[in-house]
Amino acid sequence: MAPQAKNRNNGFSFKPYKKMIRNWIKSNCKWSKIMSLLMDAKNVPVIACLLVVMELVINFIIIEKVRYTEIDWRAYMQEVEGVLNGTLDYSKLKGDTGPLVYPAGFVYIFSMLYYLTIFGMNIRIAQYFFAIVYAILLILVFRIYAKTLKVPPFILILMCCSSYRIHSIFVLRLFNDPIAMVLFFAAVNAFLDNRWYLGSILYSLAVSVKMNILLFSPALLVAYLMVLGLRDTIIHLSVCATVQIILALPFLITNPIAYIKYAFNFGRVFEFKWTVNWRFLPEAVFLHPYFHISLLILHLLTLAYFASHWITYLKSYAKLKCIEKDVTRQLRKHEAVDMSTVSQLFILPLFTANFIGMVYSRSLHYQFYVWYYHTLPYLTWCTHYSTAIKIILLGIIELCWNVYPSTVFSSAGLHFCHIMILYGLYRYNVTSTKVK
């Protein structure tokens, strides 16, 4: 009789484990559970964790494989180099693209990057820095979405997968706009956590990097008044002003008029060749002062209309936050109360105020897309349109921002989508306040 062959696995068999794995897949990978993971807003934290890791990997691949494009980085470095060399007069600080036109917070942050990147020469270090900044921004944004439970997780997947222009703004262009937005979203998270002083400081720091953050200020002012009251509003506005003064003090001492003129220049004239939103207009109309005044008037009128609804929302927010505080005290540590609607009442006015500013902006440049990109899913999901229309609107906006140079059709399409979303928010406000 032939000798019996030895068991190659020494008696160990994978069969029970295969069966166990098969049973786990059958029980956990059902279609209903997959749909729940993608559609139920309560699953945002799970999807968010996966997306942040994925985005880090994608950004690192982009940095290694896609060629960097020089636009403003060299000018940034030249501007802060002037400060580091002892020039504190804003009228004398310039780069290849013109004079320094950003507030003092920009100077400090990019001075740090100047040294971190070996006098601005090592672009790769700067790219990896911005990749980390992008991950931090996503964490802050996803935390807001997780608190509000307004948007299904699959939209966040689309938001990350379709953001070609956003990836470019962060790691291939190295603009200062992402830094300002990270500080802003950090401020929003602090406000939602009832840490108002921290939120005010972070908000003011964001403004000190780029003043587009002021587009959120009308809604934030209403929030201060409705939630904190007049006395505390004055205190928090003083906190914001103090941050600005402390950061700008060296420049204000040297030449205060130059600092205010250049760092907060509201009358700045943009070049027609870079506009994303007004390409369908003749250049003479685009540059005409009456056109700028008309946009400002429409902006203010739209803000005034929406502000009446924001007052209602934020009064309710203040009352519900008090109730939440009382209820939380009575609950045990392992118990929780769903207060997602409360967060929605705070977030919608803030995001809407910024969106209105974008609609009536005198000019939008490609890097400005990051000013509202991560708020668009939330705003779109606050309208009563069908899911298909919401996705189409987001898709058209993404397409318009990726047409370079902009065309009559891309700029007109962008305005069409903006008007559709603005009208949807108008209808949402009307129905919501009637219910209240």
CSV table of C-alpha atoms in Angstrom, one decimal:
chain,number,residue,atom,x,y,z
A,1,MET,CA,0.0,0.0,0.0
A,2,ALA,CA,1.3,3.4,-1.0
A,3,PRO,CA,2.1,5.7,1.9
A,4,GLN,CA,-0.6,8.3,2.6
A,5,ALA,CA,0.4,11.8,1.5
A,6,LYS,CA,1.0,14.3,4.2
A,7,ASN,CA,-1.5,17.2,4.7
A,8,ARG,CA,0.2,20.3,3.3
A,9,ASN,CA,-1.7,22.4,5.9
A,10,ASN,CA,-0.7,20.2,8.8
A,11,GLY,CA,-4.3,19.6,9.6
A,12,PHE,CA,-5.3,23.3,9.2
A,13,SER,CA,-8.3,24.0,7.0
A,14,PHE,CA,-9.6,27.3,5.6
A,15,LYS,CA,-13.1,25.9,4.9
A,16,PRO,CA,-14.7,27.0,8.2
A,17,TYR,CA,-13.2,30.5,7.7
A,18,LYS,CA,-14.4,30.7,4.1
A,19,LYS,CA,-17.9,29.8,5.2
A,20,MET,CA,-17.7,32.4,8.0
A,21,ILE,CA,-16.5,35.1,5.6
A,22,ARG,CA,-19.2,34.1,3.1
A,23,ASN,CA,-21.9,34.3,5.7
A,24,TRP,CA,-20.6,37.7,6.9
A,25,ILE,CA,-20.7,39.1,3.4
A,26,LYS,CA,-24.2,37.8,2.9
A,27,SER,CA,-25.5,39.3,6.1
A,28,ASN,CA,-23.7,42.7,5.8
A,29,CYS,CA,-23.5,43.4,2.1
A,30,LYS,CA,-27.2,43.2,1.3
A,31,TRP,CA,-28.5,45.8,-1.2
A,32,SER,CA,-30.7,47.4,1.5
A,33,LYS,CA,-27.7,48.0,3.8
A,34,ILE,CA,-25.6,49.4,0.9
A,35,MET,CA,-28.4,51.8,0.0
A,36,SER,CA,-28.8,52.8,3.6
A,37,LEU,CA,-25.1,53.5,3.9
A,38,LEU,CA,-25.3,55.8,0.8
A,39,MET,CA,-28.7,57.4,1.4
A,40,ASP,CA,-29.1,57.7,5.2
A,41,ALA,CA,-27.6,61.0,6.5
A,42,LYS,CA,-26.8,59.3,9.8
A,43,ASN,CA,-24.0,57.4,8.0
A,44,VAL,CA,-22.2,60.5,7.0
A,45,PRO,CA,-19.4,59.9,9.6
A,46,VAL,CA,-18.6,56.5,8.1
A,47,ILE,CA,-18.5,57.7,4.5
A,48,ALA,CA,-16.5,60.8,5.7
A,49,CYS,CA,-13.7,58.8,7.2
A,50,LEU,CA,-13.3,56.8,4.0
A,51,LEU,CA,-13.4,59.9,1.9
A,52,VAL,CA,-10.7,61.8,3.9
A,53,VAL,CA,-8.3,58.9,3.5
A,54,MET,CA,-9.1,58.5,-0.2
A,55,GLU,CA,-8.6,62.3,-0.7
A,56,LEU,CA,-5.2,62.2,1.0
A,57,VAL,CA,-4.1,59.4,-1.4
A,58,ILE,CA,-5.6,61.2,-4.4
A,59,ASN,CA,-3.9,64.5,-3.6
A,60,PHE,CA,-0.5,62.8,-3.0
A,61,ILE,CA,-0.9,61.1,-6.4
A,62,ILE,CA,-1.8,64.4,-8.1
A,63,ILE,CA,1.3,66.0,-6.5
A,64,GLU,CA,3.6,63.3,-7.8
A,65,LYS,CA,2.0,62.8,-11.2
A,66,VAL,CA,0.5,66.1,-12.3
A,67,ARG,CA,2.7,69.1,-13.3
A,68,TYR,CA,2.5,72.1,-10.9
A,69,THR,CA,1.3,75.4,-12.5
A,70,GLU,CA,2.8,78.7,-11.3
A,71,ILE,CA,0.2,81.5,-10.9
A,72,ASP,CA,0.4,83.4,-7.6
A,73,TRP,CA,2.8,81.4,-5.4
A,74,ARG,CA,6.0,83.3,-6.6
A,75,ALA,CA,4.2,86.6,-6.1
A,76,TYR,CA,3.1,85.6,-2.6
A,77,MET,CA,6.6,84.8,-1.7
A,78,GLN,CA,7.9,88.1,-3.1
A,79,GLU,CA,5.3,90.0,-1.1
A,80,VAL,CA,6.1,88.3,2.2
A,81,GLU,CA,9.8,88.5,1.5
A,82,GLY,CA,9.5,92.3,1.5
A,83,VAL,CA,7.9,92.2,4.9
A,84,LEU,CA,10.6,89.8,6.2
A,85,ASN,CA,13.2,92.2,4.9
A,86,GLY,CA,11.8,95.0,7.0
A,87,THR,CA,9.3,96.7,4.7
A,88,LEU,CA,6.1,97.4,6.6
A,89,ASP,CA,4.5,100.0,4.3
A,90,TYR,CA,1.8,98.2,2.3
A,91,SER,CA,2.2,100.7,-0.6
A,92,LYS,CA,5.7,99.3,-1.1
A,93,LEU,CA,5.0,95.6,-0.9
A,94,LYS,CA,4.7,94.1,-4.4
A,95,GLY,CA,5.1,90.9,-6.4
A,96,ASP,CA,5.0,89.8,-10.0
A,97,THR,CA,1.2,90.1,-10.1
A,98,GLY,CA,1.1,93.6,-8.5
A,99,PRO,CA,0.8,95.1,-5.0
A,100,LEU,CA,0.0,93.1,-1.9
A,101,VAL,CA,-3.8,93.2,-1.6
A,102,TYR,CA,-4.4,90.8,1.3
A,103,PRO,CA,-4.7,91.5,5.1
A,104,ALA,CA,-2.0,90.9,7.7
A,105,GLY,CA,-3.1,87.3,8.5
A,106,PHE,CA,-2.0,86.3,5.0
A,107,VAL,CA,1.4,87.8,5.6
A,108,TYR,CA,2.0,85.8,8.7
A,109,ILE,CA,0.8,82.5,7.3
A,110,PHE,CA,2.7,82.7,4.1
A,111,SER,CA,5.8,84.0,5.9
A,112,MET,CA,5.7,80.7,7.8
A,113,LEU,CA,5.4,78.9,4.4
A,114,TYR,CA,8.3,81.0,3.1
A,115,TYR,CA,10.6,79.5,5.6
A,116,LEU,CA,9.0,76.0,5.5
A,117,THR,CA,9.6,75.8,1.8
A,118,ILE,CA,13.2,77.1,2.0
A,119,PHE,CA,12.5,80.7,0.9
A,120,GLY,CA,9.6,79.6,-1.3
A,121,MET,CA,11.8,77.5,-3.6
A,122,ASN,CA,10.7,74.0,-2.6
A,123,ILE,CA,7.2,73.9,-4.2
A,124,ARG,CA,6.7,70.2,-3.3
A,125,ILE,CA,6.7,70.9,0.4
A,126,ALA,CA,4.1,73.6,-0.2
A,127,GLN,CA,2.0,71.1,-2.2
A,128,TYR,CA,2.0,68.6,0.6
A,129,PHE,CA,1.1,71.3,3.1
A,130,PHE,CA,-1.9,72.2,1.0
A,131,ALA,CA,-2.9,68.5,0.7
A,132,ILE,CA,-3.0,68.3,4.5
A,133,VAL,CA,-5.0,71.6,4.6
A,134,TYR,CA,-7.5,70.0,2.1
A,135,ALA,CA,-7.9,67.0,4.4
A,136,ILE,CA,-8.5,69.3,7.4
A,137,LEU,CA,-11.0,71.3,5.5
A,138,LEU,CA,-12.9,68.1,4.5
A,139,ILE,CA,-13.0,66.9,8.2
A,140,LEU,CA,-14.4,70.3,9.2
A,141,VAL,CA,-17.0,70.3,6.4
A,142,PHE,CA,-18.0,66.7,7.0
A,143,ARG,CA,-18.5,67.4,10.7
A,144,ILE,CA,-21.0,70.2,9.8
A,145,TYR,CA,-22.8,67.8,7.4
A,146,ALA,CA,-22.9,65.1,10.1
A,147,LYS,CA,-24.4,67.6,12.6
A,148,THR,CA,-27.1,68.8,10.3
A,149,LEU,CA,-28.1,65.4,8.8
A,150,LYS,CA,-29.4,67.3,5.7
A,151,VAL,CA,-27.5,65.7,2.8
A,152,PRO,CA,-27.2,62.0,2.0
A,153,PRO,CA,-23.7,60.5,2.0
A,154,PHE,CA,-23.7,59.6,-1.7
A,155,ILE,CA,-23.6,63.4,-2.5
A,156,LEU,CA,-20.5,63.8,-0.4
A,157,ILE,CA,-18.9,61.0,-2.5
A,158,LEU,CA,-19.9,62.9,-5.7
A,159,MET,CA,-18.6,66.1,-4.2
A,160,CYS,CA,-15.1,64.6,-3.7
A,161,CYS,CA,-15.0,62.6,-6.9
A,162,SER,CA,-16.1,65.5,-9.2
A,163,SER,CA,-13.9,68.2,-7.6
A,164,TYR,CA,-11.3,68.5,-10.4
A,165,ARG,CA,-11.0,72.3,-10.0
A,166,ILE,CA,-10.9,72.1,-6.2
A,167,HIS,CA,-8.0,69.7,-6.2
A,168,SER,CA,-6.2,72.0,-8.6
A,169,ILE,CA,-6.8,75.1,-6.5
A,170,PHE,CA,-5.3,73.4,-3.5
A,171,VAL,CA,-2.3,71.3,-4.6
A,172,LEU,CA,-1.5,72.6,-8.1
A,173,ARG,CA,-2.1,76.3,-7.7
A,174,LEU,CA,-1.4,77.0,-4.0
A,175,PHE,CA,-3.8,79.9,-3.7
A,176,ASN,CA,-4.5,81.6,-0.3
A,177,ASP,CA,-8.3,81.0,-0.7
A,178,PRO,CA,-8.2,77.5,0.8
A,179,ILE,CA,-6.4,78.8,4.0
A,180,ALA,CA,-9.2,81.3,4.5
A,181,MET,CA,-11.9,78.7,4.0
A,182,VAL,CA,-10.3,76.3,6.4
A,183,LEU,CA,-10.3,78.9,9.1
A,184,PHE,CA,-13.9,79.8,8.3
A,185,PHE,CA,-15.2,76.2,8.6
A,186,ALA,CA,-13.2,75.9,11.8
A,187,ALA,CA,-15.1,78.9,13.1
A,188,VAL,CA,-18.5,77.4,12.1
A,189,ASN,CA,-17.7,74.2,14.0
A,190,ALA,CA,-16.8,76.3,17.0
A,191,PHE,CA,-20.1,78.2,16.8
A,192,LEU,CA,-22.1,75.0,16.5
A,193,ASP,CA,-20.3,73.7,19.6
A,194,ASN,CA,-21.4,76.9,21.5
A,195,ARG,CA,-17.8,78.2,21.7
A,196,TRP,CA,-18.6,81.6,20.5
A,197,TYR,CA,-15.4,83.4,21.5
A,198,LEU,CA,-13.3,80.8,19.7
A,199,GLY,CA,-15.6,81.0,16.7
A,200,SER,CA,-15.3,84.8,16.6
A,201,ILE,CA,-11.5,84.6,16.8
A,202,LEU,CA,-11.3,82.0,14.0
A,203,TYR,CA,-13.7,84.0,11.9
A,204,SER,CA,-11.6,87.1,12.2
A,205,LEU,CA,-8.5,85.1,11.4
A,206,ALA,CA,-10.2,83.9,8.2
A,207,VAL,CA,-11.0,87.5,7.2
A,208,SER,CA,-7.4,88.4,7.9
A,209,VAL,CA,-6.3,86.0,5.2
A,210,LYS,CA,-8.8,87.0,2.5
A,211,MET,CA,-11.8,89.3,2.9
A,212,ASN,CA,-14.2,87.2,0.9
A,213,ILE,CA,-15.1,85.7,4.3
A,214,LEU,CA,-17.0,88.9,4.9
A,215,LEU,CA,-19.7,87.6,2.5
A,216,PHE,CA,-20.8,85.4,5.5
A,217,SER,CA,-20.9,88.4,7.8
A,218,PRO,CA,-24.6,89.5,7.3
A,219,ALA,CA,-25.9,86.2,8.5
A,220,LEU,CA,-23.3,86.0,11.3
A,221,LEU,CA,-24.4,89.4,12.5
A,222,VAL,CA,-28.0,88.3,12.7
A,223,ALA,CA,-26.8,85.1,14.5
A,224,TYR,CA,-25.0,87.2,17.1
A,225,LEU,CA,-28.0,89.4,17.7
A,226,MET,CA,-30.6,86.6,17.9
A,227,VAL,CA,-28.5,84.1,19.9
A,228,LEU,CA,-26.3,86.3,22.1
A,229,GLY,CA,-28.2,89.6,22.3
A,230,LEU,CA,-27.1,93.2,21.7
A,231,ARG,CA,-24.5,93.5,24.5
A,232,ASP,CA,-22.7,90.2,23.7
A,233,THR,CA,-22.9,91.1,20.0
A,234,ILE,CA,-20.9,94.3,20.6
A,235,ILE,CA,-18.4,92.3,22.7
A,236,HIS,CA,-17.9,89.7,19.9
A,237,LEU,CA,-17.6,92.4,17.2
A,238,SER,CA,-15.0,94.0,19.4
A,239,VAL,CA,-13.2,90.6,19.6
A,240,CYS,CA,-13.2,90.4,15.8
A,241,ALA,CA,-11.9,94.0,15.5
A,242,THR,CA,-9.2,93.4,18.1
A,243,VAL,CA,-7.9,90.4,16.2
A,244,GLN,CA,-7.6,92.5,13.1
A,245,ILE,CA,-5.9,95.3,14.9
A,246,ILE,CA,-3.4,93.1,16.7
A,247,LEU,CA,-2.4,91.3,13.4
A,248,ALA,CA,-2.2,94.6,11.5
A,249,LEU,CA,-0.5,96.7,14.2
A,250,PRO,CA,3.0,96.8,12.6
A,251,PHE,CA,1.6,97.9,9.3
A,252,LEU,CA,-0.9,100.3,10.9
A,253,ILE,CA,1.9,102.0,12.8
A,254,THR,CA,4.0,102.4,9.7
A,255,ASN,CA,1.3,103.6,7.2
A,256,PRO,CA,-2.3,103.0,8.3
A,257,ILE,CA,-3.9,104.6,5.2
A,258,ALA,CA,-1.9,102.3,2.8
A,259,TYR,CA,-2.8,99.2,4.8
A,260,ILE,CA,-6.5,99.9,4.8
A,261,LYS,CA,-6.4,100.9,1.1
A,262,TYR,CA,-4.6,97.8,-0.1
A,263,ALA,CA,-5.7,95.1,2.3
A,264,PHE,CA,-9.4,96.0,2.2
A,265,ASN,CA,-9.8,97.4,-1.2
A,266,PHE,CA,-13.6,97.1,-2.0
A,267,GLY,CA,-13.3,99.2,-5.2
A,268,ARG,CA,-10.8,96.9,-6.9
A,269,VAL,CA,-11.3,96.5,-10.7
A,270,PHE,CA,-11.1,93.0,-12.1
A,271,GLU,CA,-9.8,92.1,-15.6
A,272,PHE,CA,-12.4,90.9,-18.0
A,273,LYS,CA,-10.2,88.1,-19.4
A,274,TRP,CA,-10.3,86.2,-16.0
A,275,THR,CA,-14.1,86.4,-15.3
A,276,VAL,CA,-15.9,83.1,-15.0
A,277,ASN,CA,-19.4,84.5,-14.4
A,278,TRP,CA,-19.8,87.6,-16.7
A,279,ARG,CA,-18.2,86.4,-20.0
A,280,PHE,CA,-21.6,86.8,-21.9
A,281,LEU,CA,-21.5,90.6,-21.3
A,282,PRO,CA,-19.6,93.1,-23.4
A,283,GLU,CA,-16.3,94.2,-21.7
A,284,ALA,CA,-17.5,97.8,-21.6
A,285,VAL,CA,-20.6,96.8,-19.5
A,286,PHE,CA,-18.5,94.6,-17.3
A,287,LEU,CA,-16.2,97.5,-16.4
A,288,HIS,CA,-18.8,100.1,-16.1
A,289,PRO,CA,-19.3,101.6,-12.6
A,290,TYR,CA,-23.1,101.6,-13.0
A,291,PHE,CA,-23.0,97.9,-13.5
A,292,HIS,CA,-21.1,97.5,-10.3
A,293,ILE,CA,-23.5,99.7,-8.4
A,294,SER,CA,-26.5,97.8,-9.8
A,295,LEU,CA,-25.0,94.5,-8.5
A,296,LEU,CA,-24.4,96.0,-5.1
A,297,ILE,CA,-28.0,97.2,-4.8
A,298,LEU,CA,-29.4,93.8,-5.9
A,299,HIS,CA,-27.0,92.2,-3.4
A,300,LEU,CA,-28.2,94.3,-0.5
A,301,LEU,CA,-31.9,94.0,-1.5
A,302,THR,CA,-31.6,90.2,-1.7
A,303,LEU,CA,-29.8,90.1,1.7
A,304,ALA,CA,-32.6,92.3,3.2
A,305,TYR,CA,-35.3,89.9,2.0
A,306,PHE,CA,-33.6,86.8,3.3
A,307,ALA,CA,-32.6,88.4,6.6
A,308,SER,CA,-36.2,88.5,7.7
A,309,HIS,CA,-36.3,84.7,7.4
A,310,TRP,CA,-32.9,84.3,9.1
A,311,ILE,CA,-34.2,86.2,12.1
A,312,THR,CA,-37.0,83.6,12.4
A,313,TYR,CA,-34.5,80.7,12.0
A,314,LEU,CA,-32.0,82.0,14.5
A,315,LYS,CA,-34.6,83.0,17.1
A,316,SER,CA,-35.7,79.4,16.9
A,317,TYR,CA,-32.1,78.2,17.0
A,318,ALA,CA,-31.5,80.2,20.2
A,319,LYS,CA,-34.6,78.7,21.9
A,320,LEU,CA,-33.8,75.2,20.8
A,321,LYS,CA,-30.2,75.5,22.0
A,322,CYS,CA,-31.5,76.3,25.5
A,323,ILE,CA,-33.8,73.3,25.4
A,324,GLU,CA,-30.9,71.1,24.1
A,325,LYS,CA,-28.8,72.3,27.1
A,326,ASP,CA,-31.5,71.5,29.6
A,327,VAL,CA,-32.4,68.1,28.1
A,328,THR,CA,-28.7,67.1,27.9
A,329,ARG,CA,-28.3,67.7,31.6
A,330,GLN,CA,-31.1,65.3,32.3
A,331,LEU,CA,-29.9,62.5,30.1
A,332,ARG,CA,-27.4,59.9,31.1
A,333,LYS,CA,-23.9,59.8,29.5
A,334,HIS,CA,-24.8,57.0,27.1
A,335,GLU,CA,-28.0,58.7,26.0
A,336,ALA,CA,-28.3,61.3,23.2
A,337,VAL,CA,-30.9,63.6,21.7
A,338,ASP,CA,-31.1,64.2,17.9
A,339,MET,CA,-30.8,68.0,17.5
A,340,SER,CA,-29.8,68.1,13.8
A,341,THR,CA,-32.6,70.5,13.0
A,342,VAL,CA,-31.1,73.0,15.4
A,343,SER,CA,-27.8,73.0,13.5
A,344,GLN,CA,-29.7,73.4,10.2
A,345,LEU,CA,-31.2,76.6,11.5
A,346,PHE,CA,-27.8,78.1,12.0
A,347,ILE,CA,-26.0,76.7,8.9
A,348,LEU,CA,-28.6,77.7,6.3
A,349,PRO,CA,-28.4,81.5,6.9
A,350,LEU,CA,-24.6,81.5,6.9
A,351,PHE,CA,-24.2,79.5,3.6
A,352,THR,CA,-27.1,81.4,2.0
A,353,ALA,CA,-25.5,84.8,2.7
A,354,ASN,CA,-22.2,83.7,1.1
A,355,PHE,CA,-24.1,82.2,-1.9
A,356,ILE,CA,-26.0,85.5,-2.4
A,357,GLY,CA,-22.6,87.3,-2.5
A,358,MET,CA,-21.4,84.8,-5.1
A,359,VAL,CA,-24.5,85.4,-7.3
A,360,TYR,CA,-24.0,89.1,-7.4
A,361,SER,CA,-20.2,89.2,-7.4
A,362,ARG,CA,-18.6,91.7,-9.8
A,363,SER,CA,-16.3,88.9,-11.1
A,364,LEU,CA,-15.6,85.4,-10.1
A,365,HIS,CA,-12.1,83.9,-10.8
A,366,TYR,CA,-11.3,80.2,-11.0
A,367,GLN,CA,-9.8,80.1,-7.5
A,368,PHE,CA,-13.0,81.6,-6.1
A,369,TYR,CA,-14.8,78.3,-6.6
A,370,VAL,CA,-13.5,77.1,-3.3
A,371,TRP,CA,-15.5,80.0,-1.6
A,372,TYR,CA,-18.7,78.1,-2.0
A,373,TYR,CA,-18.0,74.6,-3.4
A,374,HIS,CA,-18.4,72.7,-0.2
A,375,THR,CA,-21.6,74.6,0.7
A,376,LEU,CA,-23.4,73.9,-2.6
A,377,PRO,CA,-24.6,70.4,-1.8
A,378,TYR,CA,-26.2,71.7,1.4
A,379,LEU,CA,-27.8,74.6,-0.2
A,380,THR,CA,-29.1,72.5,-3.1
A,381,TRP,CA,-30.6,70.0,-0.7
A,382,CYS,CA,-32.5,72.8,1.0
A,383,THR,CA,-34.5,73.4,-2.1
A,384,HIS,CA,-37.7,71.4,-3.1
A,385,TYR,CA,-36.3,70.2,-6.4
A,386,SER,CA,-36.1,66.5,-7.2
A,387,THR,CA,-32.9,64.7,-6.5
A,388,ALA,CA,-32.2,64.4,-10.2
A,389,ILE,CA,-32.5,68.2,-10.7
A,390,LYS,CA,-30.3,68.8,-7.7
A,391,ILE,CA,-27.6,66.6,-9.1
A,392,ILE,CA,-27.9,68.1,-12.5
A,393,LEU,CA,-27.5,71.6,-11.1
A,394,LEU,CA,-24.4,70.6,-9.2
A,395,GLY,CA,-23.1,68.9,-12.3
A,396,ILE,CA,-23.6,71.9,-14.6
A,397,ILE,CA,-21.9,74.2,-12.0
A,398,GLU,CA,-18.9,71.9,-11.9
A,399,LEU,CA,-18.8,71.8,-15.7
A,400,CYS,CA,-19.0,75.7,-16.0
A,401,TRP,CA,-16.1,76.1,-13.5
A,402,ASN,CA,-14.0,73.6,-15.5
A,403,VAL,CA,-14.4,75.5,-18.9
A,404,TYR,CA,-11.2,77.4,-19.5
A,405,PRO,CA,-11.2,80.1,-20.6
A,406,SER,CA,-14.8,80.8,-19.8
A,407,THR,CA,-17.3,81.2,-22.6
A,408,VAL,CA,-20.7,82.9,-23.2
A,409,PHE,CA,-22.4,79.6,-22.6
A,410,SER,CA,-20.4,78.5,-19.5
A,411,SER,CA,-21.0,81.9,-17.8
A,412,ALA,CA,-24.6,81.9,-18.7
A,413,GLY,CA,-25.0,78.3,-17.5
A,414,LEU,CA,-23.4,79.3,-14.2
A,415,HIS,CA,-25.9,82.1,-13.7
A,416,PHE,CA,-28.8,79.9,-14.7
A,417,CYS,CA,-27.8,77.4,-12.0
A,418,HIS,CA,-27.3,80.2,-9.4
A,419,ILE,CA,-30.7,81.6,-10.1
A,420,MET,CA,-32.3,78.2,-9.9
A,421,ILE,CA,-30.7,77.5,-6.5
A,422,LEU,CA,-31.5,81.0,-5.2
A,423,TYR,CA,-35.2,80.6,-6.3
A,424,GLY,CA,-35.2,77.2,-4.6
A,425,LEU,CA,-33.9,78.8,-1.4
A,426,TYR,CA,-36.5,81.5,-1.7
A,427,ARG,CA,-39.3,79.0,-2.0
A,428,TYR,CA,-37.9,77.0,0.9
A,429,ASN,CA,-37.8,80.1,3.1
A,430,VAL,CA,-41.3,81.0,2.3
A,431,THR,CA,-42.7,77.5,3.1
A,432,SER,CA,-40.5,77.0,6.2
A,433,THR,CA,-41.5,80.4,7.8
A,434,LYS,CA,-45.2,79.8,7.1
A,435,VAL,CA,-45.0,76.5,9.0
A,436,LYS,CA,-43.3,78.2,11.9
